[in-house]
């Protein structure tokens, strides 16, 4: 799920980007699914197939059905993407970190800005359901073209998120945002960086 760009840099495939985006919203999706089903539990009665029944299902549980599908897709894509990245990242470029700043707290800001506001919305009508999907599409376009790609609450459980300055083998100084399994990364550490976006990297130990 990593593709090659024209200028020789790597970037995540669109499916991988979408999977990471969906995975960042999995906690919210699960809460919304539970909320919609519990609020409309009185409509969970099987009465056969009918046009009226389908309309009620779409109105009362349509959003949950979409979110369940997206959650399953996102969870699988998240696992597959990280598995692939960790495998190819072993061939990353060796560098020496000269300055490192922990950015794990950015996940808290992401939750407060992009997740919590949706919890207080009502989803009792078509307008509300379509609105949230429309807003998520806008956020998605912003997400895949920014450092938000790595500011993911699920990623922060498994990886450390850092803003670093580093020196390449030929002595050039550069900077970027990385994720690493090492949650106590220090200055002067030697790592391998595998580019997954513009100044976005996956870091592995340079053993």
mmCIF file of C-alpha atoms in Angstrom:
data_model
loop_
_atom_site.group_PDB
_atom_site.id
_atom_site.type_symbol
_atom_site.label_atom_id
_atom_site.label_comp_id
_atom_site.label_asym_id
_atom_site.label_seq_id
_atom_site.Cartn_x
_atom_site.Cartn_y
_atom_site.Cartn_z
ATOM 1 C CA UNK A 1 0.000 0.000 0.000
ATOM 2 C CA UNK A 2 2.927 2.293 -0.684
ATOM 3 C CA UNK A 3 3.283 3.901 -4.086
ATOM 4 C CA UNK A 4 6.178 5.617 -5.793
ATOM 5 C CA UNK A 5 5.945 9.293 -6.695
ATOM 6 C CA UNK A 6 7.419 10.839 -9.833
ATOM 7 C CA UNK A 7 10.250 12.576 -7.973
ATOM 8 C CA UNK A 8 11.458 9.390 -6.354
ATOM 9 C CA UNK A 9 9.713 9.765 -3.008
ATOM 10 C CA UNK A 10 7.271 7.329 -1.519
ATOM 11 C CA UNK A 11 3.703 8.027 -0.583
ATOM 12 C CA UNK A 12 0.873 5.953 0.780
ATOM 13 C CA UNK A 13 -1.648 4.542 -1.653
ATOM 14 C CA UNK A 14 -5.064 6.240 -1.574
ATOM 15 C CA UNK A 15 -6.608 3.140 0.024
ATOM 16 C CA UNK A 16 -3.971 3.195 2.772
ATOM 17 C CA UNK A 17 -4.595 6.899 3.390
ATOM 18 C CA UNK A 18 -8.329 6.287 3.587
ATOM 19 C CA UNK A 19 -7.797 3.372 5.982
ATOM 20 C CA UNK A 20 -5.687 5.514 8.308
ATOM 21 C CA UNK A 21 -8.303 8.263 8.194
ATOM 22 C CA UNK A 22 -11.124 5.865 9.055
ATOM 23 C CA UNK A 23 -9.053 4.256 11.812
ATOM 24 C CA UNK A 24 -8.567 7.663 13.438
ATOM 25 C CA UNK A 25 -12.362 7.899 13.710
ATOM 26 C CA UNK A 26 -13.017 4.331 14.913
ATOM 27 C CA UNK A 27 -13.668 5.355 18.560
ATOM 28 C CA UNK A 28 -16.181 7.969 17.383
ATOM 29 C CA UNK A 29 -17.824 5.583 14.920
ATOM 30 C CA UNK A 30 -18.307 2.933 17.615
ATOM 31 C CA UNK A 31 -19.859 5.478 19.984
ATOM 32 C CA UNK A 32 -22.200 6.780 17.261
ATOM 33 C CA UNK A 33 -23.254 3.244 16.321
ATOM 34 C CA UNK A 34 -24.057 2.355 19.935
ATOM 35 C CA UNK A 35 -25.865 5.650 20.416
ATOM 36 C CA UNK A 36 -28.041 5.378 17.300
ATOM 37 C CA UNK A 37 -28.956 1.748 17.956
ATOM 38 C CA UNK A 38 -29.784 2.347 21.628
ATOM 39 C CA UNK A 39 -31.883 5.443 20.882
ATOM 40 C CA UNK A 40 -33.839 3.648 18.139
ATOM 41 C CA UNK A 41 -33.962 0.188 19.719
ATOM 42 C CA UNK A 42 -37.786 0.241 19.616
ATOM 43 C CA UNK A 43 -37.567 -0.012 15.807
ATOM 44 C CA UNK A 44 -35.545 -3.242 15.928
ATOM 45 C CA UNK A 45 -38.481 -5.463 15.042
ATOM 46 C CA UNK A 46 -38.415 -7.780 12.021
ATOM 47 C CA UNK A 47 -41.525 -7.258 9.924
ATOM 48 C CA UNK A 48 -40.365 -8.594 6.571
ATOM 49 C CA UNK A 49 -39.208 -6.642 3.539
ATOM 50 C CA UNK A 50 -41.198 -3.593 2.477
ATOM 51 C CA UNK A 51 -40.480 -0.160 1.070
ATOM 52 C CA UNK A 52 -41.690 1.467 4.264
ATOM 53 C CA UNK A 53 -39.497 -0.822 6.351
ATOM 54 C CA UNK A 54 -36.440 0.021 4.265
ATOM 55 C CA UNK A 55 -37.121 3.742 4.653
ATOM 56 C CA UNK A 56 -37.380 3.398 8.425
ATOM 57 C CA UNK A 57 -34.212 1.304 8.544
ATOM 58 C CA UNK A 58 -32.351 3.868 6.463
ATOM 59 C CA UNK A 59 -33.573 6.728 8.627
ATOM 60 C CA UNK A 60 -33.006 5.087 12.000
ATOM 61 C CA UNK A 61 -30.029 2.804 11.316
ATOM 62 C CA UNK A 62 -28.626 3.854 7.937
ATOM 63 C CA UNK A 63 -25.769 5.841 9.450
ATOM 64 C CA UNK A 64 -24.874 2.929 11.728
ATOM 65 C CA UNK A 65 -24.852 0.524 8.771
ATOM 66 C CA UNK A 66 -22.478 2.798 6.845
ATOM 67 C CA UNK A 67 -20.230 3.291 9.879
ATOM 68 C CA UNK A 68 -20.090 -0.452 10.601
ATOM 69 C CA UNK A 69 -18.920 -1.080 7.036
ATOM 70 C CA UNK A 70 -16.371 1.753 7.200
ATOM 71 C CA UNK A 71 -15.123 0.582 10.603
ATOM 72 C CA UNK A 72 -14.525 -2.964 9.371
ATOM 73 C CA UNK A 73 -12.781 -1.664 6.248
ATOM 74 C CA UNK A 74 -10.712 0.828 8.234
ATOM 75 C CA UNK A 75 -9.648 -1.685 10.892
ATOM 76 C CA UNK A 76 -8.472 -4.203 8.296
ATOM 77 C CA UNK A 77 -6.817 -1.519 6.170
ATOM 78 C CA UNK A 78 -5.085 -0.044 9.235
ATOM 79 C CA UNK A 79 -3.601 -3.429 10.151
ATOM 80 C CA UNK A 80 -2.596 -4.235 6.565
ATOM 81 C CA UNK A 81 -1.075 -0.803 5.952
ATOM 82 C CA UNK A 82 1.090 -0.846 9.062
ATOM 83 C CA UNK A 83 2.178 -4.423 8.392
ATOM 84 C CA UNK A 84 3.314 -3.449 4.890
ATOM 85 C CA UNK A 85 5.022 -0.248 6.044
ATOM 86 C CA UNK A 86 6.945 -1.990 8.825
ATOM 87 C CA UNK A 87 8.200 -4.533 6.322
ATOM 88 C CA UNK A 88 9.446 -2.059 3.696
ATOM 89 C CA UNK A 89 10.683 0.440 6.319
ATOM 90 C CA UNK A 90 13.619 -1.884 6.998
ATOM 91 C CA UNK A 91 15.044 -0.515 3.739
ATOM 92 C CA UNK A 92 14.788 3.091 4.891
ATOM 93 C CA UNK A 93 17.566 5.681 4.752
ATOM 94 C CA UNK A 94 19.941 5.734 7.755
ATOM 95 C CA UNK A 95 20.078 9.102 9.533
ATOM 96 C CA UNK A 96 21.173 10.576 12.849
ATOM 97 C CA UNK A 97 18.590 12.489 14.872
ATOM 98 C CA UNK A 98 19.937 15.817 16.150
ATOM 99 C CA UNK A 99 16.797 17.159 17.813
ATOM 100 C CA UNK A 100 13.552 15.472 18.817
ATOM 101 C CA UNK A 101 10.245 16.811 20.142
ATOM 102 C CA UNK A 102 7.516 14.497 21.432
ATOM 103 C CA UNK A 103 4.216 15.138 19.629
ATOM 104 C CA UNK A 104 2.013 12.478 21.230
ATOM 105 C CA UNK A 105 -0.056 15.212 22.857
ATOM 106 C CA UNK A 106 -1.223 16.243 19.376
ATOM 107 C CA UNK A 107 -3.576 13.258 19.462
ATOM 108 C CA UNK A 108 -5.467 14.909 22.321
ATOM 109 C CA UNK A 109 -5.964 18.016 20.211
ATOM 110 C CA UNK A 110 -7.134 15.853 17.313
ATOM 111 C CA UNK A 111 -9.747 14.178 19.522
ATOM 112 C CA UNK A 112 -10.979 17.507 20.893
ATOM 113 C CA UNK A 113 -11.156 19.170 17.473
ATOM 114 C CA UNK A 114 -12.268 16.423 15.098
ATOM 115 C CA UNK A 115 -14.011 13.769 17.207
ATOM 116 C CA UNK A 116 -15.778 15.145 20.274
ATOM 117 C CA UNK A 117 -17.936 17.753 18.426
ATOM 118 C CA UNK A 118 -19.697 14.959 16.512
ATOM 119 C CA UNK A 119 -20.798 13.292 19.756
ATOM 120 C CA UNK A 120 -23.185 16.140 20.503
ATOM 121 C CA UNK A 121 -24.947 16.075 17.145
ATOM 122 C CA UNK A 122 -28.396 14.637 16.589
ATOM 123 C CA UNK A 123 -28.759 12.035 13.842
ATOM 124 C CA UNK A 124 -32.519 11.621 13.753
ATOM 125 C CA UNK A 125 -33.028 12.714 10.140
ATOM 126 C CA UNK A 126 -31.588 12.431 6.655
ATOM 127 C CA UNK A 127 -30.179 15.944 6.790
ATOM 128 C CA UNK A 128 -28.107 15.241 9.902
ATOM 129 C CA UNK A 129 -26.772 11.948 8.526
ATOM 130 C CA UNK A 130 -25.845 13.439 5.155
ATOM 131 C CA UNK A 131 -24.260 16.433 6.903
ATOM 132 C CA UNK A 132 -21.860 14.326 8.953
ATOM 133 C CA UNK A 133 -20.807 12.335 5.882
ATOM 134 C CA UNK A 134 -20.242 15.582 3.961
ATOM 135 C CA UNK A 135 -18.148 17.039 6.803
ATOM 136 C CA UNK A 136 -16.119 13.839 7.074
ATOM 137 C CA UNK A 137 -15.339 14.045 3.351
ATOM 138 C CA UNK A 138 -14.024 17.589 3.784
ATOM 139 C CA UNK A 139 -11.928 16.576 6.798
ATOM 140 C CA UNK A 140 -10.626 13.593 4.831
ATOM 141 C CA UNK A 141 -9.305 15.818 2.039
ATOM 142 C CA UNK A 142 -7.528 17.980 4.619
ATOM 143 C CA UNK A 143 -6.308 14.923 6.524
ATOM 144 C CA UNK A 144 -4.495 13.182 3.670
ATOM 145 C CA UNK A 145 -2.652 16.351 2.639
ATOM 146 C CA UNK A 146 -1.327 17.256 6.073
ATOM 147 C CA UNK A 147 0.566 15.924 9.079
ATOM 148 C CA UNK A 148 -2.789 14.753 10.466
ATOM 149 C CA UNK A 149 -1.998 11.518 8.623
ATOM 150 C CA UNK A 150 0.217 10.582 11.570
ATOM 151 C CA UNK A 151 -1.795 12.358 14.283
ATOM 152 C CA UNK A 152 -3.988 9.350 14.863
ATOM 153 C CA UNK A 153 -5.296 8.290 18.311
ATOM 154 C CA UNK A 154 -4.888 4.608 17.413
ATOM 155 C CA UNK A 155 -1.327 5.119 16.202
ATOM 156 C CA UNK A 156 -0.433 6.789 19.499
ATOM 157 C CA UNK A 157 -1.248 3.547 21.338
ATOM 158 C CA UNK A 158 1.444 1.636 19.437
ATOM 159 C CA UNK A 159 3.878 4.306 18.309
ATOM 160 C CA UNK A 160 5.571 7.447 19.498
ATOM 161 C CA UNK A 161 4.993 10.548 17.374
ATOM 162 C CA UNK A 162 7.925 12.947 17.052
ATOM 163 C CA UNK A 163 8.966 16.076 15.241
ATOM 164 C CA UNK A 164 12.654 15.698 14.468
ATOM 165 C CA UNK A 165 15.658 17.328 12.911
ATOM 166 C CA UNK A 166 18.178 14.910 11.479
ATOM 167 C CA UNK A 167 21.393 14.613 9.516
ATOM 168 C CA UNK A 168 21.681 12.357 6.476
ATOM 169 C CA UNK A 169 24.729 10.263 5.589
ATOM 170 C CA UNK A 170 26.062 13.043 3.361
ATOM 171 C CA UNK A 171 25.703 15.625 6.131
ATOM 172 C CA UNK A 172 22.520 17.384 4.993
ATOM 173 C CA UNK A 173 20.248 18.692 7.755
ATOM 174 C CA UNK A 174 16.523 18.096 7.381
ATOM 175 C CA UNK A 175 13.373 17.844 9.457
ATOM 176 C CA UNK A 176 10.101 15.952 9.487
ATOM 177 C CA UNK A 177 7.409 14.193 11.481
ATOM 178 C CA UNK A 178 7.884 10.523 12.306
ATOM 179 C CA UNK A 179 6.225 7.615 14.053
ATOM 180 C CA UNK A 180 8.367 5.025 15.798
ATOM 181 C CA UNK A 181 7.885 2.026 18.053
ATOM 182 C CA UNK A 182 10.546 3.583 20.265
ATOM 183 C CA UNK A 183 8.544 5.713 22.689
ATOM 184 C CA UNK A 184 11.651 7.183 24.312
ATOM 185 C CA UNK A 185 13.525 8.426 21.262
ATOM 186 C CA UNK A 186 16.471 10.655 22.150
ATOM 187 C CA UNK A 187 18.871 13.056 20.446
ATOM 188 C CA UNK A 188 21.792 11.419 18.618
ATOM 189 C CA UNK A 189 19.797 8.227 17.982
ATOM 190 C CA UNK A 190 20.559 6.480 14.706
ATOM 191 C CA UNK A 191 17.440 5.341 12.858
ATOM 192 C CA UNK A 192 16.221 4.421 9.400
ATOM 193 C CA UNK A 193 13.559 6.687 7.905
ATOM 194 C CA UNK A 194 11.064 5.493 5.318
ATOM 195 C CA UNK A 195 9.065 8.292 3.694
ATOM 196 C CA UNK A 196 5.289 7.836 3.608
ATOM 197 C CA UNK A 197 4.341 11.412 2.738
ATOM 198 C CA UNK A 198 5.794 14.900 2.415
ATOM 199 C CA UNK A 199 8.196 15.104 5.388
ATOM 200 C CA UNK A 200 6.295 12.238 7.023
ATOM 201 C CA UNK A 201 8.294 9.151 7.932
ATOM 202 C CA UNK A 202 8.160 5.760 9.561
ATOM 203 C CA UNK A 203 11.262 5.217 11.708
ATOM 204 C CA UNK A 204 12.943 1.939 12.608
ATOM 205 C CA UNK A 205 16.060 1.194 14.638
ATOM 206 C CA UNK A 206 19.258 1.285 12.621
ATOM 207 C CA UNK A 207 20.803 -1.939 13.908
#
